[in-house]
XYZ file of N, CA and C in Angstrom:
861
model
N -52.253 6.224 -26.512
C -52.933 7.464 -26.160
C -53.743 7.998 -27.336
N -53.126 8.074 -28.521
C -53.798 8.668 -29.669
C -54.834 7.728 -30.258
N -54.460 6.480 -30.496
C -55.371 5.564 -31.188
C -56.659 5.352 -30.398
N -56.565 5.235 -29.089
C -57.766 5.045 -28.272
C -58.694 6.245 -28.369
N -58.125 7.430 -28.490
C -58.958 8.631 -28.574
C -59.582 8.791 -29.955
N -58.895 8.356 -30.990
C -59.516 8.346 -32.321
C -60.721 7.411 -32.320
N -60.538 6.229 -31.762
C -61.654 5.278 -31.678
C -62.806 5.861 -30.858
N -62.477 6.526 -29.776
C -63.524 7.102 -28.923
C -64.295 8.189 -29.670
N -63.585 9.015 -30.416
C -64.257 10.046 -31.206
C -65.262 9.412 -32.160
N -64.822 8.399 -32.880
C -65.687 7.775 -33.881
C -66.824 6.989 -33.248
N -66.612 6.492 -32.056
C -67.676 5.756 -31.361
C -68.739 6.695 -30.787
N -68.309 7.837 -30.270
C -69.247 8.732 -29.585
C -69.895 9.751 -30.514
N -69.276 10.032 -31.671
C -69.791 11.012 -32.653
C -70.201 12.317 -31.946
N -69.247 13.034 -31.375
C -69.587 14.241 -30.616
C -70.218 15.321 -31.489
N -71.171 16.023 -30.921
C -71.860 17.125 -31.591
C -71.100 18.419 -31.307
N -70.623 19.073 -32.364
C -69.782 20.257 -32.205
C -70.494 21.484 -32.771
N -70.743 22.444 -31.899
C -71.311 23.722 -32.329
C -70.180 24.620 -32.802
N -70.300 25.129 -34.012
C -69.238 25.944 -34.598
C -69.718 27.365 -34.826
N -69.128 28.292 -34.120
C -69.292 29.706 -34.409
C -67.982 30.121 -35.064
N -67.952 30.021 -36.376
C -66.693 30.137 -37.094
C -66.817 31.152 -38.213
N -65.736 31.366 -38.934
C -65.767 32.416 -39.941
C -66.441 31.938 -41.225
N -67.020 32.884 -41.930
C -67.853 32.553 -43.080
C -67.066 31.947 -44.230
N -65.767 32.154 -44.250
C -64.941 31.630 -45.335
C -64.850 30.108 -45.283
N -64.942 29.530 -44.104
C -64.623 28.107 -43.939
C -65.773 27.278 -43.383
N -66.967 27.799 -43.369
C -68.068 27.098 -42.707
C -68.312 25.714 -43.291
N -68.501 25.624 -44.602
C -68.781 24.326 -45.210
C -67.584 23.387 -45.080
N -66.387 23.913 -45.284
C -65.183 23.093 -45.180
C -65.069 22.503 -43.776
N -65.309 23.324 -42.775
C -65.228 22.856 -41.394
C -66.246 21.767 -41.113
N -67.465 21.948 -41.605
C -68.495 20.926 -41.407
C -68.081 19.605 -42.036
N -67.504 19.653 -43.225
C -67.073 18.423 -43.891
C -65.903 17.766 -43.169
N -65.009 18.564 -42.616
C -63.900 18.011 -41.834
C -64.433 17.255 -40.626
N -65.363 17.849 -39.908
C -65.924 17.178 -38.735
C -66.636 15.888 -39.117
N -67.444 15.930 -40.156
C -68.142 14.723 -40.594
C -67.162 13.628 -40.989
N -66.132 13.992 -41.734
C -65.166 12.996 -42.204
C -64.381 12.387 -41.054
N -64.059 13.198 -40.060
C -63.277 12.701 -38.926
C -64.088 11.795 -38.013
N -65.412 11.967 -38.012
C -66.252 11.124 -37.169
C -67.132 11.869 -36.195
N -67.169 13.201 -36.316
C -67.997 14.021 -35.435
C -69.231 14.513 -36.184
N -70.073 15.258 -35.481
C -71.302 15.797 -36.062
C -71.288 17.315 -35.935
N -71.291 18.052 -37.057
C -71.217 19.507 -36.991
C -72.584 20.159 -36.837
N -72.604 21.291 -36.159
C -73.808 22.117 -36.053
C -73.365 23.574 -36.144
N -73.678 24.212 -37.246
C -73.202 25.574 -37.473
C -74.239 26.574 -36.938
N -74.460 26.504 -35.638
C -75.484 27.310 -34.969
C -74.823 28.561 -34.406
N -75.073 29.708 -35.044
C -74.338 30.908 -34.664
C -75.222 32.146 -34.536
N -76.510 31.964 -34.302
C -77.378 33.113 -34.067
C -77.449 33.402 -32.570
N -77.494 34.684 -32.198
C -77.518 35.016 -30.771
C -78.676 34.380 -30.021
N -79.821 34.236 -30.687
C -81.005 33.708 -30.015
C -80.885 32.228 -29.670
N -80.056 31.494 -30.390
C -79.950 30.050 -30.200
C -78.632 29.589 -29.602
N -77.626 30.464 -29.615
C -76.263 30.028 -29.313
C -76.122 29.423 -27.925
N -76.677 30.059 -26.916
C -76.514 29.553 -25.547
C -77.228 28.229 -25.354
N -78.468 28.141 -25.840
C -79.226 26.897 -25.685
C -78.515 25.734 -26.353
N -77.974 25.978 -27.546
C -77.317 24.881 -28.250
C -76.011 24.494 -27.572
N -75.286 25.472 -27.045
C -74.029 25.164 -26.361
C -74.257 24.274 -25.150
N -75.422 24.379 -24.547
C -75.721 23.553 -23.374
C -75.888 22.078 -23.727
N -76.293 21.781 -24.954
C -76.528 20.387 -25.341
C -75.435 19.832 -26.246
N -74.554 20.686 -26.747
C -73.471 20.226 -27.615
C -72.416 19.482 -26.807
N -71.617 18.683 -27.512
C -70.476 18.012 -26.875
C -69.289 18.948 -26.753
N -69.164 19.868 -27.704
C -68.072 20.828 -27.711
C -68.471 22.038 -28.532
N -67.780 23.151 -28.309
C -68.092 24.407 -28.996
C -66.799 25.017 -29.517
N -66.841 25.509 -30.761
C -65.730 26.271 -31.326
C -66.124 27.733 -31.423
N -65.261 28.615 -30.925
C -65.413 30.057 -31.091
C -64.215 30.541 -31.902
N -64.467 30.908 -33.162
C -63.423 31.311 -34.104
C -63.670 32.759 -34.505
N -62.657 33.605 -34.368
C -62.820 35.041 -34.570
C -62.500 35.502 -35.983
N -62.572 34.614 -36.961
C -62.087 34.925 -38.305
C -62.795 36.052 -39.019
N -64.128 36.084 -38.995
C -64.877 37.139 -39.685
C -65.926 37.708 -38.728
N -65.501 38.501 -37.768
C -66.415 38.940 -36.711
C -67.417 39.983 -37.191
N -68.602 39.921 -36.611
C -69.648 40.925 -36.789
C -70.228 41.233 -35.417
N -71.027 42.281 -35.336
C -71.643 42.623 -34.053
C -72.530 41.486 -33.561
N -73.335 40.928 -34.474
C -74.193 39.801 -34.093
C -73.354 38.581 -33.741
N -72.259 38.400 -34.469
C -71.382 37.268 -34.189
C -70.759 37.353 -32.811
N -70.315 38.544 -32.428
C -69.762 38.716 -31.087
C -70.800 38.376 -30.017
N -72.032 38.813 -30.232
C -73.092 38.515 -29.267
C -73.338 37.014 -29.179
N -73.383 36.365 -30.339
C -73.604 34.915 -30.356
C -72.474 34.178 -29.653
N -71.241 34.630 -29.857
C -70.108 33.988 -29.204
C -70.198 34.128 -27.691
N -70.544 35.311 -27.234
C -70.699 35.500 -25.781
C -71.793 34.594 -25.226
N -72.892 34.483 -25.965
C -73.988 33.633 -25.523
C -73.576 32.160 -25.511
N -72.864 31.732 -26.541
C -72.418 30.337 -26.596
C -71.476 30.018 -25.447
N -70.564 30.923 -25.159
C -69.629 30.709 -24.054
C -70.374 30.689 -22.723
N -71.386 31.538 -22.589
C -72.196 31.519 -21.366
C -72.907 30.179 -21.208
N -73.538 29.714 -22.276
C -74.230 28.431 -22.212
C -73.285 27.276 -21.954
N -72.117 27.320 -22.598
C -71.133 26.262 -22.383
C -70.664 26.245 -20.937
N -70.439 27.422 -20.378
C -70.001 27.490 -18.992
C -71.034 26.947 -18.027
N -72.290 27.239 -18.283
C -73.362 26.761 -17.410
C -73.520 25.249 -17.471
N -73.269 24.672 -18.650
C -73.484 23.232 -18.830
C -72.217 22.404 -18.683
N -71.060 23.068 -18.565
C -69.803 22.333 -18.511
C -69.360 21.803 -19.858
N -69.823 22.424 -20.926
C -69.428 22.022 -22.278
C -68.052 22.588 -22.596
N -67.093 21.769 -23.026
C -65.773 22.305 -23.359
C -65.840 23.180 -24.607
N -65.187 24.319 -24.555
C -65.165 25.178 -25.736
C -63.743 25.572 -26.083
N -63.538 25.811 -27.364
C -62.213 26.103 -27.913
C -62.216 27.508 -28.490
N -61.217 28.285 -28.153
C -61.042 29.621 -28.725
C -59.958 29.583 -29.789
N -60.302 30.046 -30.990
C -59.328 30.256 -32.059
C -59.262 31.761 -32.293
N -58.260 32.444 -31.725
C -58.210 33.908 -31.756
C -57.610 34.438 -33.057
N -58.286 34.186 -34.164
C -57.763 34.536 -35.482
C -57.432 36.029 -35.551
N -56.207 36.332 -35.945
C -55.725 37.706 -36.122
C -55.711 38.511 -34.832
N -55.720 37.848 -33.696
C -55.551 38.558 -32.427
C -54.206 39.283 -32.446
N -54.216 40.549 -32.115
C -53.016 41.361 -32.201
C -52.927 42.137 -33.489
N -53.792 41.804 -34.460
C -53.736 42.468 -35.752
C -54.815 43.507 -35.961
N -55.850 43.499 -35.132
C -56.938 44.467 -35.233
C -57.476 44.721 -33.833
N -57.749 45.981 -33.530
C -58.057 46.358 -32.151
C -59.335 45.721 -31.627
N -60.401 45.712 -32.428
C -61.688 45.233 -31.926
C -61.638 43.760 -31.577
N -61.116 42.950 -32.489
C -61.079 41.512 -32.207
C -60.064 41.186 -31.117
N -59.001 41.966 -31.041
C -58.022 41.737 -29.980
C -58.649 41.988 -28.610
N -59.400 43.068 -28.506
C -60.091 43.363 -27.251
C -61.102 42.275 -26.906
N -61.839 41.811 -27.917
C -62.829 40.759 -27.683
C -62.153 39.471 -27.237
N -61.047 39.124 -27.890
C -60.321 37.907 -27.516
C -59.853 37.977 -26.072
N -59.340 39.142 -25.672
C -58.874 39.295 -24.303
C -59.982 39.175 -23.281
N -61.192 39.577 -23.678
C -62.333 39.466 -22.771
C -62.845 38.033 -22.688
N -63.049 37.413 -23.836
C -63.721 36.112 -23.830
C -62.818 34.994 -23.324
N -61.504 35.138 -23.479
C -60.605 34.080 -23.018
C -60.635 33.947 -21.501
N -61.111 34.953 -20.812
C -61.206 34.904 -19.349
C -62.364 34.035 -18.866
N -63.158 33.542 -19.817
C -64.295 32.685 -19.466
C -63.945 31.198 -19.556
N -62.700 30.882 -19.367
C -62.219 29.516 -19.146
C -62.459 28.568 -20.325
N -61.855 28.820 -21.478
C -61.924 27.824 -22.547
C -61.201 26.554 -22.135
N -61.634 25.422 -22.681
C -60.908 24.175 -22.438
C -59.603 24.159 -23.213
N -59.593 24.828 -24.372
C -58.390 24.873 -25.198
C -58.362 26.167 -25.998
N -57.161 26.592 -26.331
C -56.923 27.721 -27.229
C -56.001 27.220 -28.326
N -56.333 27.534 -29.584
C -55.494 27.107 -30.697
C -55.206 28.297 -31.596
N -53.933 28.530 -31.873
C -53.588 29.646 -32.738
C -52.178 29.530 -33.256
N -51.788 30.483 -34.105
C -50.405 30.509 -34.566
C -49.555 31.278 -33.555
N -48.248 31.290 -33.714
C -47.399 31.924 -32.701
C -47.736 33.382 -32.428
N -47.985 34.160 -33.477
C -48.288 35.573 -33.279
C -49.560 35.769 -32.470
N -50.576 34.970 -32.772
C -51.847 35.082 -32.049
C -51.696 34.722 -30.580
N -50.941 33.670 -30.308
C -50.756 33.247 -28.916
C -49.934 34.272 -28.144
N -48.936 34.846 -28.783
C -48.150 35.887 -28.113
C -49.016 37.111 -27.798
N -49.873 37.483 -28.752
C -50.763 38.619 -28.516
C -51.734 38.324 -27.379
N -52.271 37.118 -27.358
C -53.210 36.739 -26.302
C -52.524 36.732 -24.939
N -51.289 36.273 -24.914
C -50.535 36.281 -23.657
C -50.361 37.697 -23.142
N -50.126 38.633 -24.057
C -50.006 40.021 -23.645
C -51.272 40.546 -23.005
N -52.417 40.074 -23.483
C -53.694 40.514 -22.926
C -53.946 39.930 -21.542
N -53.691 38.645 -21.383
C -54.029 38.003 -20.106
C -53.008 38.304 -19.016
N -51.801 38.728 -19.421
C -50.790 39.074 -18.420
C -50.567 40.579 -18.332
N -51.367 41.332 -19.104
C -51.310 42.797 -19.116
C -49.960 43.325 -19.575
N -49.304 42.598 -20.470
C -48.059 43.090 -21.040
C -48.376 44.034 -22.191
N -47.427 44.890 -22.519
C -47.549 45.760 -23.679
C -46.244 45.734 -24.435
N -46.269 46.293 -25.641
C -45.047 46.357 -26.412
C -45.009 45.310 -27.494
N -43.913 45.270 -28.279
C -43.824 44.387 -29.429
C -44.017 42.924 -29.101
N -43.550 42.467 -27.935
C -43.648 41.046 -27.624
C -45.074 40.596 -27.421
N -45.977 41.539 -27.170
C -47.365 41.185 -26.925
C -48.222 41.296 -28.172
N -47.640 41.730 -29.283
C -48.412 41.921 -30.502
C -48.224 40.806 -31.487
N -48.914 40.940 -32.634
C -48.781 39.923 -33.660
C -49.483 40.355 -34.916
N -49.106 39.766 -36.048
C -49.717 40.114 -37.313
C -51.057 39.451 -37.502
N -51.321 38.365 -36.774
C -52.614 37.714 -36.919
C -52.536 36.470 -37.747
N -53.252 36.450 -38.884
C -53.396 35.223 -39.656
C -52.050 34.695 -40.128
N -51.162 35.569 -40.592
C -49.853 35.128 -41.055
C -48.940 34.902 -39.859
N -48.414 33.675 -39.739
C -47.546 33.349 -38.619
C -46.145 33.867 -38.894
N -45.687 34.850 -38.137
C -44.383 35.450 -38.373
C -43.339 34.980 -37.376
N -43.746 34.274 -36.352
C -42.816 33.809 -35.324
C -42.673 32.302 -35.384
N -41.532 31.825 -35.010
C -41.361 30.388 -34.879
C -42.191 29.878 -33.704
N -42.641 28.641 -33.828
C -43.490 28.069 -32.789
C -42.799 28.095 -31.434
N -41.544 27.716 -31.393
C -40.851 27.639 -30.103
C -40.759 28.993 -29.413
N -40.745 30.072 -30.195
C -40.655 31.397 -29.584
C -41.914 31.757 -28.815
N -42.993 31.014 -29.055
C -44.257 31.280 -28.370
C -44.482 30.357 -27.183
N -43.490 29.560 -26.815
C -43.700 28.581 -25.747
C -43.974 29.249 -24.403
N -43.251 30.301 -24.094
C -43.475 31.005 -22.829
C -44.849 31.657 -22.834
N -45.225 32.243 -23.967
C -46.546 32.861 -24.083
C -47.648 31.824 -23.925
N -47.466 30.658 -24.532
C -48.472 29.596 -24.421
C -48.649 29.166 -22.973
N -47.544 29.017 -22.265
C -47.622 28.634 -20.855
C -48.317 29.711 -20.031
N -48.083 30.974 -20.383
C -48.721 32.071 -19.653
C -50.227 32.086 -19.882
N -50.645 31.863 -21.127
C -52.081 31.810 -21.423
C -52.726 30.649 -20.675
N -52.056 29.503 -20.678
C -52.588 28.336 -19.981
C -52.707 28.589 -18.484
N -51.684 29.193 -17.904
C -51.709 29.462 -16.464
C -52.821 30.438 -16.096
N -53.057 31.419 -16.960
C -54.047 32.450 -16.656
C -55.477 31.989 -16.876
N -55.677 31.033 -17.782
C -57.038 30.659 -18.182
C -57.425 29.229 -17.837
N -56.439 28.388 -17.567
C -56.708 26.974 -17.335
C -56.823 26.157 -18.596
N -56.621 26.778 -19.757
C -56.790 26.091 -21.036
C -55.540 25.315 -21.432
N -55.743 24.252 -22.198
C -54.655 23.646 -22.956
C -54.418 24.556 -24.154
N -53.179 24.934 -24.405
C -52.870 25.884 -25.472
C -52.057 25.188 -26.555
N -52.561 25.250 -27.786
C -51.887 24.638 -28.926
C -51.383 25.729 -29.854
N -50.087 25.683 -30.158
C -49.469 26.625 -31.085
C -49.165 25.866 -32.368
N -49.778 26.277 -33.458
C -49.667 25.527 -34.709
C -48.466 25.982 -35.520
N -47.832 25.025 -36.186
C -46.697 25.305 -37.045
C -46.156 24.019 -37.614
N -44.966 24.052 -38.220
C -44.369 22.821 -38.750
C -44.238 21.733 -37.685
N -43.976 22.166 -36.454
C -44.008 21.266 -35.303
C -44.919 21.893 -34.257
N -46.094 21.300 -34.080
C -47.074 21.857 -33.157
C -46.577 21.762 -31.717
N -46.906 22.766 -30.943
C -46.548 22.824 -29.530
C -47.834 22.869 -28.720
N -48.007 21.925 -27.811
C -49.218 21.843 -26.997
C -48.805 21.922 -25.533
N -49.342 22.904 -24.826
C -48.871 23.254 -23.484
C -50.045 23.314 -22.516
N -49.825 22.794 -21.319
C -50.812 22.908 -20.246
C -50.070 23.195 -18.950
N -50.346 24.328 -18.359
C -49.737 24.685 -17.081
C -50.620 24.178 -15.951
N -50.076 23.285 -15.148
C -50.826 22.673 -14.051
C -51.066 23.684 -12.928
N -52.036 23.387 -12.069
C -52.307 24.285 -10.935
C -51.092 24.520 -10.042
N -50.171 23.544 -9.982
C -48.992 23.720 -9.127
C -47.882 24.505 -9.824
N -48.142 24.977 -11.050
C -47.171 25.785 -11.764
C -46.263 25.021 -12.697
N -46.247 23.697 -12.621
C -45.458 22.908 -13.560
C -46.176 22.853 -14.908
N -45.401 22.609 -15.943
C -45.945 22.663 -17.298
C -45.788 21.330 -18.002
N -46.842 20.882 -18.603
C -46.828 19.684 -19.443
C -46.766 20.138 -20.896
N -45.786 19.650 -21.636
C -45.568 20.106 -23.001
C -45.423 18.921 -23.943
N -46.094 18.990 -25.074
C -45.961 17.987 -26.127
C -45.640 18.693 -27.435
N -44.643 18.188 -28.135
C -44.327 18.672 -29.479
C -44.683 17.571 -30.465
N -45.412 17.935 -31.492
C -45.938 16.954 -32.437
C -45.538 17.348 -33.851
N -44.875 16.435 -34.547
C -44.464 16.676 -35.926
C -45.280 15.802 -36.852
N -45.989 16.421 -37.774
C -46.823 15.696 -38.724
C -47.314 16.687 -39.762
N -48.124 16.221 -40.709
C -48.711 17.115 -41.690
C -47.811 17.361 -42.880
N -48.165 18.363 -43.677
C -47.445 18.683 -44.906
C -47.579 20.180 -45.187
N -46.566 20.802 -45.818
C -46.649 22.237 -46.127
C -47.850 22.627 -46.979
N -48.400 21.688 -47.754
C -49.572 22.016 -48.562
C -50.775 22.404 -47.705
N -50.784 22.005 -46.455
C -51.887 22.388 -45.575
C -51.978 23.906 -45.440
N -50.849 24.599 -45.575
C -50.844 26.052 -45.476
C -51.384 26.716 -46.734
N -51.589 25.940 -47.800
C -52.104 26.467 -49.066
C -53.597 26.237 -49.224
N -54.228 25.685 -48.215
C -55.666 25.410 -48.265
C -56.345 26.208 -47.156
N -57.232 27.108 -47.541
C -57.960 27.900 -46.551
C -58.863 26.986 -45.725
N -58.740 27.077 -44.431
C -59.630 26.330 -43.554
C -59.002 25.185 -42.802
N -57.773 24.811 -43.134
C -57.176 23.687 -42.406
C -56.951 24.047 -40.940
N -56.492 25.260 -40.679
C -56.284 25.666 -39.294
C -57.583 25.884 -38.548
N -58.525 26.571 -39.185
C -59.814 26.830 -38.528
C -60.558 25.535 -38.236
N -60.506 24.602 -39.172
C -61.194 23.325 -38.942
C -60.483 22.491 -37.885
N -59.186 22.720 -37.699
C -58.480 22.037 -36.615
C -59.023 22.484 -35.259
N -59.410 23.742 -35.152
C -60.052 24.189 -33.923
C -61.339 23.436 -33.654
N -62.128 23.213 -34.710
C -63.371 22.449 -34.567
C -63.083 21.002 -34.212
N -62.059 20.431 -34.845
C -61.690 19.049 -34.548
C -61.215 18.920 -33.100
N -60.522 19.931 -32.616
C -60.106 19.941 -31.213
C -61.316 19.940 -30.285
N -62.329 20.728 -30.612
C -63.558 20.724 -29.811
C -64.220 19.359 -29.834
N -64.164 18.687 -30.981
C -64.747 17.343 -31.086
C -64.018 16.359 -30.184
N -62.693 16.401 -30.200
C -61.926 15.476 -29.362
C -62.126 15.775 -27.877
N -62.245 17.033 -27.524
C -62.520 17.368 -26.126
C -63.897 16.865 -25.712
N -64.874 17.016 -26.592
C -66.206 16.516 -26.291
C -66.231 15.019 -26.113
N -65.501 14.313 -26.974
C -65.425 12.856 -26.839
C -64.715 12.465 -25.553
N -63.675 13.207 -25.204
C -62.913 12.916 -23.985
C -63.781 13.050 -22.738
N -64.650 14.030 -22.751
C -65.476 14.300 -21.574
C -66.830 13.613 -21.625
N -67.068 12.830 -22.650
C -68.352 12.147 -22.767
C -68.583 11.239 -21.561
N -69.588 11.553 -20.774
C -69.908 10.752 -19.593
C -69.054 11.045 -18.392
N -68.133 12.030 -18.504
C -67.232 12.339 -17.386
C -67.673 13.625 -16.702
N -67.292 13.777 -15.447
C -67.569 15.004 -14.707
C -66.336 15.404 -13.927
N -66.213 16.704 -13.732
C -65.171 17.211 -12.839
C -63.763 17.053 -13.369
N -63.571 17.058 -14.691
C -62.231 16.871 -15.229
C -61.400 18.131 -15.104
N -60.140 17.944 -14.783
C -59.188 19.040 -14.827
C -58.145 18.811 -15.896
N -58.198 17.682 -16.564
C -57.172 17.357 -17.538
C -56.000 16.625 -16.925
N -55.965 16.471 -15.614
C -54.857 15.811 -14.937
C -55.378 14.803 -13.925
N -56.404 14.046 -14.316
C -57.048 13.145 -13.370
C -56.474 11.740 -13.397
N -55.434 11.524 -14.203
C -54.829 10.201 -14.237
C -55.355 9.363 -15.376
N -54.783 8.178 -15.548
C -55.093 7.349 -16.703
C -56.537 6.881 -16.722
N -57.183 6.820 -15.565
C -58.557 6.340 -15.515
C -59.567 7.438 -15.836
N -59.141 8.692 -15.827
C -60.055 9.803 -16.060
C -59.723 10.545 -17.333
N -60.531 11.550 -17.670
C -60.297 12.313 -18.892
C -59.013 13.128 -18.821
N -58.386 13.283 -19.957
C -57.117 13.991 -20.071
C -57.248 14.969 -21.237
N -57.521 16.225 -20.933
C -57.776 17.206 -21.978
C -56.540 17.476 -22.824
N -55.381 17.443 -22.210
C -54.139 17.634 -22.957
C -53.997 16.546 -24.021
N -54.205 15.306 -23.628
C -54.088 14.196 -24.570
C -55.128 14.291 -25.679
N -56.314 14.801 -25.361
C -57.346 14.967 -26.383
C -56.927 15.996 -27.425
N -56.314 17.086 -26.988
C -55.837 18.101 -27.927
C -54.715 17.534 -28.796
N -53.833 16.764 -28.196
C -52.774 16.106 -28.972
C -53.378 15.192 -30.031
N -54.380 14.419 -29.662
C -55.004 13.490 -30.601
C -55.646 14.224 -31.772
N -56.275 15.363 -31.510
C -56.873 16.148 -32.589
C -55.814 16.598 -33.585
N -54.698 17.083 -33.081
C -53.618 17.527 -33.961
C -52.988 16.353 -34.704
N -52.895 15.215 -34.044
C -52.354 14.028 -34.703
C -53.249 13.584 -35.851
N -54.555 13.599 -35.639
C -55.508 13.187 -36.677
C -55.385 14.102 -37.897
N -55.377 15.405 -37.666
C -55.256 16.353 -38.771
C -53.913 16.219 -39.480
N -52.844 16.086 -38.705
C -51.520 15.989 -39.301
C -51.304 14.712 -40.073
N -51.753 13.595 -39.523
C -51.604 12.316 -40.214
C -52.363 12.316 -41.529
N -53.550 12.914 -41.528
C -54.315 13.010 -42.770
C -53.587 13.881 -43.786
N -52.930 14.936 -43.318
C -52.152 15.778 -44.217
C -50.975 15.050 -44.825
N -50.283 14.275 -44.015
C -49.157 13.490 -44.525
C -49.619 12.503 -45.580
N -50.720 11.816 -45.305
C -51.246 10.829 -46.247
C -51.763 11.490 -47.514
N -52.438 12.626 -47.381
C -52.987 13.319 -48.549
C -51.887 13.781 -49.488
N -50.752 14.193 -48.932
C -49.653 14.691 -49.758
C -49.030 13.595 -50.612
N -49.242 12.345 -50.251
C -48.706 11.251 -51.061
C -49.473 11.084 -52.368
N -50.686 11.600 -52.422
C -51.520 11.408 -53.609
C -51.914 12.707 -54.286
N -51.563 13.843 -53.714
C -51.929 15.135 -54.289
C -50.737 16.079 -54.214
N -50.504 16.815 -55.295
C -49.332 17.688 -55.344
C -49.696 19.158 -55.487
N -50.983 19.480 -55.440
C -51.431 20.864 -55.568
C -52.591 21.101 -54.602
N -52.847 22.365 -54.248
C -53.808 22.644 -53.176
C -55.218 22.111 -53.394
N -55.755 22.221 -54.606
C -57.131 21.791 -54.824
C -57.338 20.316 -54.580
N -56.506 19.504 -55.197
C -56.621 18.057 -55.004
C -56.221 17.661 -53.591
N -55.294 18.416 -53.003
C -54.885 18.116 -51.629
C -56.046 18.309 -50.659
N -56.826 19.370 -50.840
C -57.948 19.630 -49.936
C -58.926 18.464 -49.927
N -59.218 17.940 -51.108
C -60.129 16.797 -51.206
C -59.503 15.564 -50.565
N -58.228 15.333 -50.875
C -57.547 14.158 -50.328
C -57.443 14.231 -48.810
N -57.240 15.427 -48.284
C -57.128 15.577 -46.822
C -58.428 15.178 -46.137
N -59.541 15.652 -46.659
C -60.834 15.272 -46.085
C -61.054 13.766 -46.210
N -60.675 13.198 -47.347
C -60.807 11.744 -47.524
C -59.981 10.979 -46.498
N -58.767 11.435 -46.261
C -57.894 10.720 -45.327
C -58.323 10.928 -43.874
N -58.919 12.048 -43.546
C -59.509 12.200 -42.212
C -60.528 11.106 -41.956
N -61.219 10.716 -43.009
C -62.253 9.688 -42.916
C -61.670 8.282 -42.915
N -60.675 8.036 -43.775
C -60.277 6.650 -44.046
C -59.122 6.129 -43.206
N -58.296 6.997 -42.657
C -57.164 6.504 -41.871
C -57.658 5.793 -40.617
N -57.051 4.662 -40.324
C -57.400 3.951 -39.097
C -56.760 4.636 -37.900
N -57.246 4.307 -36.727
C -56.663 4.859 -35.508
C -55.186 4.501 -35.402
N -54.842 3.278 -35.784
C -53.441 2.849 -35.734
C -52.600 3.621 -36.742
N -53.146 3.879 -37.936
C -52.425 4.658 -38.942
C -52.132 6.065 -38.425
N -53.113 6.661 -37.791
C -52.944 8.020 -37.275
C -51.871 8.052 -36.193
N -51.954 7.139 -35.257
C -50.982 7.108 -34.163
C -49.576 6.818 -34.664
N -49.475 6.010 -35.717
C -48.167 5.596 -36.200
C -47.475 6.578 -37.114
N -48.185 7.618 -37.555
C -47.593 8.512 -38.554
C -47.134 9.843 -37.974
N -47.240 10.010 -36.669
C -46.824 11.264 -36.053
C -45.640 11.021 -35.127
N -44.839 12.060 -34.965
C -43.700 12.012 -34.054
C -43.999 12.889 -32.846
N -43.949 12.289 -31.661
C -44.248 13.008 -30.424
C -42.997 13.170 -29.574
N -42.850 14.340 -28.999
C -41.775 14.613 -28.045
C -42.426 15.196 -26.801
N -42.392 14.434 -25.699
C -43.052 14.877 -24.466
C -42.045 14.956 -23.326
């Protein structure tokens, strides 16, 4: 499942439009290039919709929002929806600030292909889409204060409400997709290294990498629901593959780097150099 999707990503070189935060723009572009995708940091309101229509995938990251940025994100999501381009929502600090929390609750209703966040962000988003209130619906935002497993119900709720594959990041990633019949497909993936938490941009760039894998998965396909069988596209498996690629590179980078600066360089190098078989073989999956 994983190795074939790594090969597909590198063969198709998906074009990923990134509307992301200013702190990680260059880092994210380098991650996409190293992994085998093509980045396009097109985030102006005047161009966002047009570019989303021709991109393979789109990332919407709420890390450093501005008024113009919000407009561009809405335009990109509109263009993606019109063209059937898969888009990924990374609701950075959702639950931690009123304006971005409100925006996240609005834009997630426009059917992202995937949502990626930490436990607090996913719990906050679940509160918005299910109209819950109170402590269980909130979160600190960037700092993950909840264990990944505690967000499993919230992840399933977000998936059921939006149709998205929902990835909760942590020491053991949780990837959830609630099927139309109400059953839930869940994958737990163990990989990576704690040093990834010491490098700004590893999580945000994972959102971009997820958009790349979704774009590769849907390359030449139509009408995917993520559950079309082995012969058709599988969005859940694509999200798993993105997390496996990032995690395997983190595990490999930690063997040669013991501090954040050198680790960041090594991680990008390993995103580029690890074979599909190496990536598939270095992660532990529980499905």
